[in-house]
XYZ file of C-alpha atoms in Angstrom:
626
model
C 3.503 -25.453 -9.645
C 3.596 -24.318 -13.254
C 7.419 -22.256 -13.762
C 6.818 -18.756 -14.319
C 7.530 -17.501 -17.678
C 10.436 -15.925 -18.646
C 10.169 -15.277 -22.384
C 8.234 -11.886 -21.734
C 7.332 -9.602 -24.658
C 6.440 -6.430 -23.334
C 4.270 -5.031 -26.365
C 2.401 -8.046 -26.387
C 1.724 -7.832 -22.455
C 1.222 -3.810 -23.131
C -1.521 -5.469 -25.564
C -3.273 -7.070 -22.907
C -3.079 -4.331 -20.686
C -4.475 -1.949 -23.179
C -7.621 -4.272 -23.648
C -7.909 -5.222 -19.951
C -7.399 -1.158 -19.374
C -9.938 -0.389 -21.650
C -12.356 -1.285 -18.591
C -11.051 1.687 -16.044
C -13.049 4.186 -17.496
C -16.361 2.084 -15.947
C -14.086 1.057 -12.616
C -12.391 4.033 -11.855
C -14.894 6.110 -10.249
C -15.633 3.410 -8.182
C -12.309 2.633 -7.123
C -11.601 6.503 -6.483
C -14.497 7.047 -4.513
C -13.076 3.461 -2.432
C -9.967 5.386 -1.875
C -11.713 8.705 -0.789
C -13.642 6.668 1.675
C -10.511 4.567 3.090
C -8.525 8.388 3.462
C -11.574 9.937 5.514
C -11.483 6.716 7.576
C -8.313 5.388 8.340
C -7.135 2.934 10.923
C -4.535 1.660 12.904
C -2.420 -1.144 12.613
C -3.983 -4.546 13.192
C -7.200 -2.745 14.049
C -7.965 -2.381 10.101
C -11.506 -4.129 10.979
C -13.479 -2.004 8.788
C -10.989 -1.248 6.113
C -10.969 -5.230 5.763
C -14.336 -5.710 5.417
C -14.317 -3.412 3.149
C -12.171 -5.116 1.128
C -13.777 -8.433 1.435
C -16.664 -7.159 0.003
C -15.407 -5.750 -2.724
C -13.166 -9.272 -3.583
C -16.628 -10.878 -3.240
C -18.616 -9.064 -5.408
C -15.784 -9.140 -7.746
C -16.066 -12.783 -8.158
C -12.928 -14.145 -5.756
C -12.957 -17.149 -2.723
C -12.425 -14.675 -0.512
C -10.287 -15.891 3.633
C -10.560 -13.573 6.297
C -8.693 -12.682 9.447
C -5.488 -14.112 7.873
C -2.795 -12.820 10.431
C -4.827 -10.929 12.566
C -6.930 -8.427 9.667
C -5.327 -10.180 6.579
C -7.945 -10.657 3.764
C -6.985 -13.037 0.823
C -8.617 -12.940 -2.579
C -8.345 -16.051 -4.805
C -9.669 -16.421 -8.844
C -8.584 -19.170 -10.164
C -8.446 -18.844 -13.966
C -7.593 -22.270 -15.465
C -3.557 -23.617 -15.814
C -0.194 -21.254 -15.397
C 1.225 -19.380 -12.800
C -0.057 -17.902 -9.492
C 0.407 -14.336 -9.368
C 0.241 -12.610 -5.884
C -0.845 -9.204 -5.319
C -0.045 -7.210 -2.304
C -1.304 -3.682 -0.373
C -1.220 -2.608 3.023
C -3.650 -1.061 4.812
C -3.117 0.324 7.821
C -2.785 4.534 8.746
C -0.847 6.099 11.017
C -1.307 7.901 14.200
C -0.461 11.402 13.062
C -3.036 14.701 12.636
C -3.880 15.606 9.205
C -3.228 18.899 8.261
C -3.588 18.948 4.147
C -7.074 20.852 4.382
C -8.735 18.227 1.778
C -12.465 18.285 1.986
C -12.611 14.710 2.313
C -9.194 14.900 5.220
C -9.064 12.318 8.126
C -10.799 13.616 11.546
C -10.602 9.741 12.749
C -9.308 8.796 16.047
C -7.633 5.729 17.363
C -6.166 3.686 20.316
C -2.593 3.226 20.287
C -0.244 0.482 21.818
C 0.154 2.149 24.549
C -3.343 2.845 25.161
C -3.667 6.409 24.475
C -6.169 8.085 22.120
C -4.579 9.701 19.420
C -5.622 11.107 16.042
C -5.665 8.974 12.343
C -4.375 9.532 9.463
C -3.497 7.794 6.063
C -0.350 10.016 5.498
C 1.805 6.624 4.019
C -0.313 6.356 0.892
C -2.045 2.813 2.347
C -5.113 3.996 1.239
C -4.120 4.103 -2.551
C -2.375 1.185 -2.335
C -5.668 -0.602 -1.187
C -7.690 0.926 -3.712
C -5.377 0.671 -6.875
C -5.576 -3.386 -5.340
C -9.116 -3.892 -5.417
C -9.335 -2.086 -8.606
C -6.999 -4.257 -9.988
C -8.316 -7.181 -8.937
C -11.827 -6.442 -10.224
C -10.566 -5.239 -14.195
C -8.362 -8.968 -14.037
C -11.802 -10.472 -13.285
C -13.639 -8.366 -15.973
C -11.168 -9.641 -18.357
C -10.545 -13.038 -17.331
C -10.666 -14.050 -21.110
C -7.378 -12.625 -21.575
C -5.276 -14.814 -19.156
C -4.504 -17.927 -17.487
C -3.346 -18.939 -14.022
C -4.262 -17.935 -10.257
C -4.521 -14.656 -9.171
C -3.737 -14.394 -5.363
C -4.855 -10.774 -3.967
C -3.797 -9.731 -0.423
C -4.380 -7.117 1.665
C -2.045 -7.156 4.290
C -2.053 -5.120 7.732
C 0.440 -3.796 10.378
C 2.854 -2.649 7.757
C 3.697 0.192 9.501
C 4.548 -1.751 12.403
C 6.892 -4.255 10.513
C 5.025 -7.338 11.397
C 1.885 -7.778 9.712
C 3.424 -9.816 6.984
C 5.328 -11.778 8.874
C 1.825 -12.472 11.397
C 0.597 -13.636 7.492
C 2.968 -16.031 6.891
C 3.224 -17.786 10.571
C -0.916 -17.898 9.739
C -0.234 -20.439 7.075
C -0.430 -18.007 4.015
C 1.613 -19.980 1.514
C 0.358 -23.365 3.044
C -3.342 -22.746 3.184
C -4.141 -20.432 -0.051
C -0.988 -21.705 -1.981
C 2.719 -20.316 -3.032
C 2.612 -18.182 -5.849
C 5.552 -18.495 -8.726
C 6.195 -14.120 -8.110
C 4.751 -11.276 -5.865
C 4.351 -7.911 -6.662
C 3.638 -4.611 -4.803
C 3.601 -0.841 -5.020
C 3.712 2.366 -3.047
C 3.420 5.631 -3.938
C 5.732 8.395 -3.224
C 6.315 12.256 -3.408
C 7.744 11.655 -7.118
C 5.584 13.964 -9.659
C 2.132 12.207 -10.163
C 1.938 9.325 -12.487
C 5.295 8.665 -12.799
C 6.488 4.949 -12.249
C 10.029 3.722 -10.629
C 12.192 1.249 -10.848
C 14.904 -0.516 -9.383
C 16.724 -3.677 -9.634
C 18.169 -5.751 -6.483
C 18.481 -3.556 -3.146
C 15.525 -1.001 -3.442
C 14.820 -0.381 0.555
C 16.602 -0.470 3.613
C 17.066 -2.906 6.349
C 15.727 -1.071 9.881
C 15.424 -1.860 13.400
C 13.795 -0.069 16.078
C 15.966 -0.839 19.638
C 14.604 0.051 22.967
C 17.112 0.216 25.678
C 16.253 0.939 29.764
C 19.310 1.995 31.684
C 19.059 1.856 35.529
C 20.735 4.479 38.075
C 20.424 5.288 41.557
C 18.301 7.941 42.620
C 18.566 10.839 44.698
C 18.597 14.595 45.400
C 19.482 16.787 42.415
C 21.894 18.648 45.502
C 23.916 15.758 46.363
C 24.905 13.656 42.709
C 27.820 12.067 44.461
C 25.139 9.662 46.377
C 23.502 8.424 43.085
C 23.738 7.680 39.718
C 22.706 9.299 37.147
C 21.020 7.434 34.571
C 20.462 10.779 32.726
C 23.964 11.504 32.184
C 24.165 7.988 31.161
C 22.040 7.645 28.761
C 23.352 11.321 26.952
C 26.873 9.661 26.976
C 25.075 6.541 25.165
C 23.654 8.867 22.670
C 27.078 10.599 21.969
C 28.669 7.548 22.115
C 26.504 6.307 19.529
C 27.233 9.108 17.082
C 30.613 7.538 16.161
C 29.350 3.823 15.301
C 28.468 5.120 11.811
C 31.678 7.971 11.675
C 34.223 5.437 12.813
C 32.438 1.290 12.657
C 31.424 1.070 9.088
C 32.895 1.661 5.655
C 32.387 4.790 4.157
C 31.501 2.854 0.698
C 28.589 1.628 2.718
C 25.310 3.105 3.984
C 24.239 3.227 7.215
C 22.275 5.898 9.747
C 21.669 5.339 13.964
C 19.301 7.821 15.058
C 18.466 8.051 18.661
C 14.366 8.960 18.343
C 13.189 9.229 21.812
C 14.901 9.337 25.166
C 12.670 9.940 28.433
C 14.030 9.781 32.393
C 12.716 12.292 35.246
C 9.829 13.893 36.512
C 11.517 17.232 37.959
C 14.364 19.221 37.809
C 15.942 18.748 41.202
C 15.119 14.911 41.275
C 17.851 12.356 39.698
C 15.878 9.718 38.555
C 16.487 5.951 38.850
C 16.113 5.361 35.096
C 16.215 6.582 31.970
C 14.963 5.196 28.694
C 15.939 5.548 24.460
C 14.687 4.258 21.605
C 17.079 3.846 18.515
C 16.056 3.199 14.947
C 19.055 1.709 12.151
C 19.192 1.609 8.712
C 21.444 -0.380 6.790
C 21.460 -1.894 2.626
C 22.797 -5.005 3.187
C 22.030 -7.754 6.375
C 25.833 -7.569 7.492
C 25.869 -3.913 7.995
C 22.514 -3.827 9.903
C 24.382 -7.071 12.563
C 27.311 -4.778 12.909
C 25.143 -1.845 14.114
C 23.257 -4.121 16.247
C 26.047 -5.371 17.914
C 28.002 -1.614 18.433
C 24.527 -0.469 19.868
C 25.158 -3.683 22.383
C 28.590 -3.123 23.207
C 28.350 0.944 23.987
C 25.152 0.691 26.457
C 26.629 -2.076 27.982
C 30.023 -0.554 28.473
C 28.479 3.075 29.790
C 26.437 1.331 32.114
C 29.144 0.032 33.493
C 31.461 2.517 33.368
C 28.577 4.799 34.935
C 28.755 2.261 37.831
C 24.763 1.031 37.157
C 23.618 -0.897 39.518
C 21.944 -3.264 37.351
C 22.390 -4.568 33.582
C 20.685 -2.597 31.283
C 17.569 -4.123 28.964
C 17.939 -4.314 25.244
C 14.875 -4.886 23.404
C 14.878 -5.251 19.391
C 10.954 -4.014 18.908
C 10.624 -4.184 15.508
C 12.858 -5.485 12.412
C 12.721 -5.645 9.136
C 15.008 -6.900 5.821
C 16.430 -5.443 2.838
C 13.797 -5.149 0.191
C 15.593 -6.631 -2.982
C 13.715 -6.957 -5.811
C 14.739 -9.771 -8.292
C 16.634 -8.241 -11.423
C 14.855 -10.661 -13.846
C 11.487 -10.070 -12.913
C 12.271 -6.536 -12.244
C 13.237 -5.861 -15.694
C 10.230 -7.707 -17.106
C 8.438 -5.891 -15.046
C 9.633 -2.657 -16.106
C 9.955 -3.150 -19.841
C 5.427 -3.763 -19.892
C 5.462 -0.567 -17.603
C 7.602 1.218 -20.271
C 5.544 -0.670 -23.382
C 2.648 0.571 -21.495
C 2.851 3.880 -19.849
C 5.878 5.075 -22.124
C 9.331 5.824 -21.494
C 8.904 9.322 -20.112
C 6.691 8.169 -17.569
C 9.278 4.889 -16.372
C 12.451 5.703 -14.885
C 15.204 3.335 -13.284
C 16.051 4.619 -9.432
C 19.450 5.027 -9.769
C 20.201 4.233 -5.722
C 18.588 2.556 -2.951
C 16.346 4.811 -0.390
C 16.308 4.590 3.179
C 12.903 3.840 4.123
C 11.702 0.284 5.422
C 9.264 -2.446 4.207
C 8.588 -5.754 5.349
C 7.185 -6.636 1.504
C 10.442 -8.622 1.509
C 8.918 -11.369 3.932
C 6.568 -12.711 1.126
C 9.523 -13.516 -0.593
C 10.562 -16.193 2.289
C 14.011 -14.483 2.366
C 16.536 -17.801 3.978
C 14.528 -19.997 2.649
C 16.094 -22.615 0.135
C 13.459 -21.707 -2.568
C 12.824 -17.715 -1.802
C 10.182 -16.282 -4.162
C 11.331 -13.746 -6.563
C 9.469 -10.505 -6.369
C 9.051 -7.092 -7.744
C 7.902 -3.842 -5.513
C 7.820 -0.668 -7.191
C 7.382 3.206 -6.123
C 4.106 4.948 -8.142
C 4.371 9.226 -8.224
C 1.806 11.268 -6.621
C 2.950 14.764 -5.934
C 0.672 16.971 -8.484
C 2.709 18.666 -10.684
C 2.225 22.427 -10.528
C 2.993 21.687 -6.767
C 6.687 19.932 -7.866
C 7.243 22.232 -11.019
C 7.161 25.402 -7.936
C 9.129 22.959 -5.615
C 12.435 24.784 -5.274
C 15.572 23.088 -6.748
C 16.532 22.096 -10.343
C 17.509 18.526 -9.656
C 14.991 15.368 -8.410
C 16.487 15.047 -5.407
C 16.090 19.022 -4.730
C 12.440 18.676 -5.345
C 12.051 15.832 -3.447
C 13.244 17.834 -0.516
C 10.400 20.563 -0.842
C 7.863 18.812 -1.034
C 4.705 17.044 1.492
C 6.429 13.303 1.179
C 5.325 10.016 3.148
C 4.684 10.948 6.837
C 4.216 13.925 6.538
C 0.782 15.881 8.013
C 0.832 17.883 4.518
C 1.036 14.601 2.452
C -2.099 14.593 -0.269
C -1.726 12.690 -3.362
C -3.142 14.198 -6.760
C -5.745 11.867 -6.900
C -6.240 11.036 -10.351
C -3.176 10.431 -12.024
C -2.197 9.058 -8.937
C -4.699 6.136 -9.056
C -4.951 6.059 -12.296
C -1.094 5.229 -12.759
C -1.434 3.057 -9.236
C -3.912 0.818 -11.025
C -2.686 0.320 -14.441
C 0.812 -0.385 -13.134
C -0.029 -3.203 -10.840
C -2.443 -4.973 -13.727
C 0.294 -4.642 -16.605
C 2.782 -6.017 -13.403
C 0.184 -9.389 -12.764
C -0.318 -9.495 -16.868
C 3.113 -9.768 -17.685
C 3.051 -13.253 -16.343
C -0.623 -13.780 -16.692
C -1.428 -12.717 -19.998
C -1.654 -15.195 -23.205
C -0.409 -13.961 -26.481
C -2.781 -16.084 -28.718
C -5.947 -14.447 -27.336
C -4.973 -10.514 -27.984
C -7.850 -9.331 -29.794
C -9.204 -5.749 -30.854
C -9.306 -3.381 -28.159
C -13.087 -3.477 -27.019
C -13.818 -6.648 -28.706
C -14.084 -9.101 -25.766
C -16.791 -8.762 -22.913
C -15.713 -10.420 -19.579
C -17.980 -12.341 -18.316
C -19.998 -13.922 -20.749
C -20.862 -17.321 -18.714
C -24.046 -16.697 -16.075
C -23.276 -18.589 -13.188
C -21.911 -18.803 -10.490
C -22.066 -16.919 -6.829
C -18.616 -16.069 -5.408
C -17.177 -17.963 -2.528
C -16.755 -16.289 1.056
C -14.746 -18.320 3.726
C -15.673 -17.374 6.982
C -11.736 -17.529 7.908
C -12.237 -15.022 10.730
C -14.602 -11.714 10.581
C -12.115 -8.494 10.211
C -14.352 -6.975 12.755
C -13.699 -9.268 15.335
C -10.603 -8.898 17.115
C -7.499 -11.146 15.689
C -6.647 -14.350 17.151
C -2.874 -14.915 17.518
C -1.335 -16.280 14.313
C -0.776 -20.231 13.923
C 2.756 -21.390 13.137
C 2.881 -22.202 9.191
C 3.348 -25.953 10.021
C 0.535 -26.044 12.117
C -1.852 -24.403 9.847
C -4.946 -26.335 9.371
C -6.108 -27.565 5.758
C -8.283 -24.860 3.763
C -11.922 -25.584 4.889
C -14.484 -25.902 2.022
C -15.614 -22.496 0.784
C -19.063 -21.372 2.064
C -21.320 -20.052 -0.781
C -22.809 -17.144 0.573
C -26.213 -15.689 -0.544
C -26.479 -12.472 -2.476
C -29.104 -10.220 -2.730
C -31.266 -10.040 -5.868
C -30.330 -6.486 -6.984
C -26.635 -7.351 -6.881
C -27.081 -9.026 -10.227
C -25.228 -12.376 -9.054
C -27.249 -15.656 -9.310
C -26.394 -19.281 -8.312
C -24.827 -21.814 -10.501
C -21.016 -22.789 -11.040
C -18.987 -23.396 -13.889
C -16.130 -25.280 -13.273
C -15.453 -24.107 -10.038
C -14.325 -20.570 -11.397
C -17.401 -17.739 -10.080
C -18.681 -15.660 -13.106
C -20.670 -12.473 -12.405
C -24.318 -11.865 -14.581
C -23.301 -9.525 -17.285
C -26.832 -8.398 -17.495
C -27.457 -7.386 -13.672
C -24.040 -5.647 -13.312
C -23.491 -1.856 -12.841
C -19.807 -2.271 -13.395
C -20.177 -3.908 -17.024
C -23.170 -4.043 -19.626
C -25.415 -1.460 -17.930
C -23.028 1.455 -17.348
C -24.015 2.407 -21.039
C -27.501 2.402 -20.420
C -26.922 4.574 -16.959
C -24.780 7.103 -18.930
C -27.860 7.300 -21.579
C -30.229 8.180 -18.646
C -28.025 10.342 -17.107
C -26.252 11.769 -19.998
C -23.104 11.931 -18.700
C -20.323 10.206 -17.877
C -20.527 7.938 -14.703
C -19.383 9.608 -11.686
C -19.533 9.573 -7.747
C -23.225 10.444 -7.682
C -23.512 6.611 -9.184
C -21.352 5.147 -6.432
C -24.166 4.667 -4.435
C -26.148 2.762 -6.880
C -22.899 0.419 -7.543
C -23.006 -3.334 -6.680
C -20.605 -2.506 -3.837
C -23.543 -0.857 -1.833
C -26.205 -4.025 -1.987
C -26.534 -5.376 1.199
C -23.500 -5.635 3.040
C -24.725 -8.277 5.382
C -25.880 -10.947 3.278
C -22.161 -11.125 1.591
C -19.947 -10.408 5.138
C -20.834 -11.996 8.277
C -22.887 -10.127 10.819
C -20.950 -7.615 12.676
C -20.779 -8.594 16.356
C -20.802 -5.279 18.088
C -19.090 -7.132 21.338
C -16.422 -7.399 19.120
C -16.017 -4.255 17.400
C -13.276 -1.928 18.710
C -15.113 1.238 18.090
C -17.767 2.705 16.367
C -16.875 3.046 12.401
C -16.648 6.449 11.402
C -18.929 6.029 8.505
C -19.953 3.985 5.685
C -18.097 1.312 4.960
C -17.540 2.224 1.342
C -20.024 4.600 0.421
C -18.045 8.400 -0.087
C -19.473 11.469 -1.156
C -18.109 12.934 -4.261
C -15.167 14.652 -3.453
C -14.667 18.167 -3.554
C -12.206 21.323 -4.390
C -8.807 20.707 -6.201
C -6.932 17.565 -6.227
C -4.290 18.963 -6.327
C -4.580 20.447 -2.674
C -1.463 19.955 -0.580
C -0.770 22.384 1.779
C 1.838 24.355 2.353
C 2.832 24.982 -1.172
C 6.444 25.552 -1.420
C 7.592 28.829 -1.993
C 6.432 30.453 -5.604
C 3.345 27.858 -5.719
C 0.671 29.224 -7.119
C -2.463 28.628 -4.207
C -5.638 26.905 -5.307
C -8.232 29.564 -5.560
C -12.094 28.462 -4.391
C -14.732 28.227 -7.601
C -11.565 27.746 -10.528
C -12.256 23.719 -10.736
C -15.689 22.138 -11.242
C -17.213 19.626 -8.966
C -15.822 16.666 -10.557
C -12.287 18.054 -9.854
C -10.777 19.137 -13.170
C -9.926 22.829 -13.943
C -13.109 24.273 -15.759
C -13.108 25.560 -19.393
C -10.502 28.188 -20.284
C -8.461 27.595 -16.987
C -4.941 27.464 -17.447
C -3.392 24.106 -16.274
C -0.505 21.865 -17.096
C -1.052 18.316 -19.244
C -1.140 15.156 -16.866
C -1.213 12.085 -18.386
C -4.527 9.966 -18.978
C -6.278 13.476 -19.130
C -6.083 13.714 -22.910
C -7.919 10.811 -25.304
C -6.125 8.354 -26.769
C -5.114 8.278 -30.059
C -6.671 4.882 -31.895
C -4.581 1.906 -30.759
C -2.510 4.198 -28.232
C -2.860 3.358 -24.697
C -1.990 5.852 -22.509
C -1.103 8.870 -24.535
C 2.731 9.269 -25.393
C 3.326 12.790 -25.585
C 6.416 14.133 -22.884
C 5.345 13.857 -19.302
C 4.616 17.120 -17.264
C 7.007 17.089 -15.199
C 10.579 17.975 -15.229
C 13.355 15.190 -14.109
């Protein structure tokens, strides 16, 4: 495996970026109308059948060996791009089961099946959606402008985040051992920082967490006579104020830490003492140690209040769901950073100056324990639109932060454009800064990807994401990658047979996303937009690319197209409830297309103003206040 370089000049990877970059103009209605699409039809985690698929096709038609069912819904892109290092992308893609409540026009009316069984409403309220989008955008503008870099690009989209175990399913599939080990992973997610806005930080960015069920047993009886049972309620409150003092009086005040008891349940009726009661505690911690030692008080107090209770039985301690510190390497970080800043400019890159308390399992792609752990990078992208966190009250970040929709939240509605926009050009200038090659800069628009006919892309039938997961393979155990299976396209998808060196090239001539989006916008005479999503190569015929959908196999009906959205509507800026002194959006003040029509007052964003020549993006002050 070729080392990954370390010599990294950030104006010559902003360079590449601005070239590569040059392409979002034609991709990004595409890839916003993707994200539109994966918001109105979210899914659950490890049923992200259709959101896979989805993504398959896309990986396909972008030119990628494409493996399926990797770890249950796992999809794994592959272009191989001649000798240097293998990059790996990563999103996640699963939603949440929470109501939506943000009013968009395009908002999530989906419903799911829990764990448990129940039915409960959908909704993409984590940001999942964007970070699947800004992937396969990304992945599609490296394969435009594969001319401008050298190595493997290794794309995955990765579910059951939000449970904490779909990477770790990934990697007991064989991930690393089938598709290869790349040299450096990065990742994204985007926050309630002001849209557009890209942040930083070196070593410990997230929390460790656990989630800790615990079952205490009683006796049970009549509410009238206590003094022939036990009470399993009263037990289980003196756990949870027992609890409160692990943090107060068991760990350093120089170190972070939080127990929160989430859930407790026990009795059907007042004047019945139940025979058990049951809690569910979720830790944080920054550092491994810290996160043992709360493990271990949790342990010791329901142990000893069971038995000084007088429980008849032991009580059950279940660890549900775990996850690591997320700590990014500080080399690759500050590479990392320094394109960003080269890039986007240094208004728009800022350096988080302390951990947060929220939870990943990103870190498992790094192989933390192992003797060679693989450095990576993860990164937090803005998305709260600007008017909405200039009104936030507060005159400090962190103030803001507070009153605003963030992650989890029904209200949470990203300002779509700069949002993606930002989203997408962050995680190409991330895989160029070890991809791209300083001798082949050239003038911005002066190299066309693409210029070899040839070659169909390769699908590998891995596992169909719409067929229920198999249970992951241990790593050791994972079989040999199969030969890839060439599957036919259809004619008006503008991809013919042929190879070139094993490395699948798309038909310049055929293709809506290159040479013939001038000739659409001279037809049209405008600017391409979601009315031409439906005549993208994304919507040729989805079964000749995918395999057949067995409907056997399918957990539910999909809620609509697979990628197909219609244009969205009303202000993208729409996040209900403003905070207090937010102007409200008012019906008819912004066109169809979503930006404020002529003579409407309306703060700068970034990417909304032209370039100057050889600027890319514009560098004037950000709008927003830090």
């Amino acid at each position: 495996m070729e080392a990954v370089p370390r010599a990294v000049d950030p104006q010559r990877v902003a360079q590449h970026g601005g070239v590569v970059m040059r392409l979002v103009e034609e991709i990004f209605p595409l890839v916003e109308g993707f994200y539109v699409d994966l918001h109105k039809n979210p899914e659950l985690s490890h049923a992200e059948y259709r959101t896979a698929n989805s993504v398959a096709e896309w990986l396909t038609r972008s030119g990628f060996e494409v493996h399926t069912g990797i770890g249950g819904t796992g999809v794994i892109g592959l272009l191989r791009n001649g000798d240097g290092p293998t990059v790996m992308l990563r999103a996640d893609m699963d939603a949440l089961p929470m109501e939506e409540k943000t009013g968009l026009p395009y908002a999530s009316t989906a419903r799911g099946t829990d764990a448990d069984g129940n039915e409960v409403p959908v909704m993409h309220a984590c940001g999942h959606d964007a970070h699947t989008a800004c992937l396969v955008g990304a992945a599609d503008l490296l394969a435009e402008a594969r001319d401008h870099w050298r190595g493997t690009l290794m794309v995955v989209a990765q579910p059951a985040e939000e449970t904490i175990d779909g990477a770790a399913a990934m990697v007991a599939d064989g991930l690393y051992p089938r598709f290869g080990r790349p040299d450096v992973v990065l990742g994204q997610h985007i926050g309630p920082q002001p849209a557009g806005m890209v942040t930083h930080r070196e070593g410990v960015l997230m929390a460790a967490s656990e989630a800790i069920g615990v079952r205490v047993f009683g006796t049970g009886g009549h509410a009238s006579r206590p003094d022939a049972a036990v009470d399993p309620v009263v037990l289980a409150a003196n756990i949870i104020t027992r609890l409160q003092t692990v943090v107060a009086r068991e760990i350093s005040p120089s170190e972070m830490a939080v127990v929160t008891v989430g859930m407790v349940r026990a009795g059907t009726k007042c004047n019945i003492i139940p025979d058990e009661a049951y809690l569910e505690i979720n830790t944080r911690a920054l550092n491994g140690a810290v996160a043992d030692r709360l493990r271990a008080a949790i342990e010791r107090i329901v142990r000893a209040e069971a038995m000084a209770s007088g429980a008849p039985r032991e009580p059950e301690i279940t660890v549900m769901q775990a996850a690591g510190v997320t700590a990014n390497d500080p080399d690759h970080t500050r590479d990392v950073a320094a394109a960003h800043r080269a890039y986007f400019g240094d208004g728009y890159v800022i350096d988080l100056p302390e951990p947060v308390t929220g939870s990943e399992d990103f870190g498992v792609f790094g192989l933390p324990g192992d003797p060679e752990p693989i450095p990576y990078v993860y990164w937090f992208v803005g998305s709260t639109p600007h008017d909405v966190w200039a009104a936030a009250p507060g005159d400090t970040p962190y103030e803001k932060l507070a009153g605003v929709p963030s992650n989890h939240s029904p209200f949470f509605a990203p300002d779509r454009e700069p949002t993606l926009r930002a989203g997408l050009a962050a995680l190409t200038i991330g895989a160029l800064t070890y991809l791209g090659r300083a001798e082949d800069a050239v003038p911005t628009g002066g190299q066309r990807a693409f210029q070899i006919d040839g070659a169909q892309p390769h699908v590998v039938p891995d596992g169909a994401p719409l067929a229920e997961p198999s249970l992951p393979t241990a790593a050791a155990a994972a079989p040999e990658p199969s030969e890839p299976h060439v599957a036919p396209f259809a004619s008006e998808s503008g991809l013919e047979g042929g190879t070139d060196g094993g490395v699948p090239r798309e038909n310049t001539g055929a293709s809506t996303r290159s040479a013939d989006v001038d000739a659409l916008r001279e037809e049209t005479g405008e600017d391409r937009t979601y009315q031409d999503v439906e005549e993208s190569t994304r919507q040729g015929d989805m079964a000749e690319p995918m395999p057949d959908e067995d409907p056997d196999l399918s957990p539910a009906p999909p809620q609509g197209d697979p990628v197909a959205a219609p244009p969205p509507e009303g202000a993208p800026i729409s996040a209900p409830p403003p905070p207090p002194g937010a102007t409200p959006y008012i019906p008819g003040t912004y066109v169809p297309d979503g930006r404020p029509a002529p003579g409407d007052a309306y703060d700068p964003r970034p990417y909304e103003q032209p370039p100057e020549p050889g600027q890319d993006p514009p560098r004037e002050d950000p709008p927003f206040r830090l």
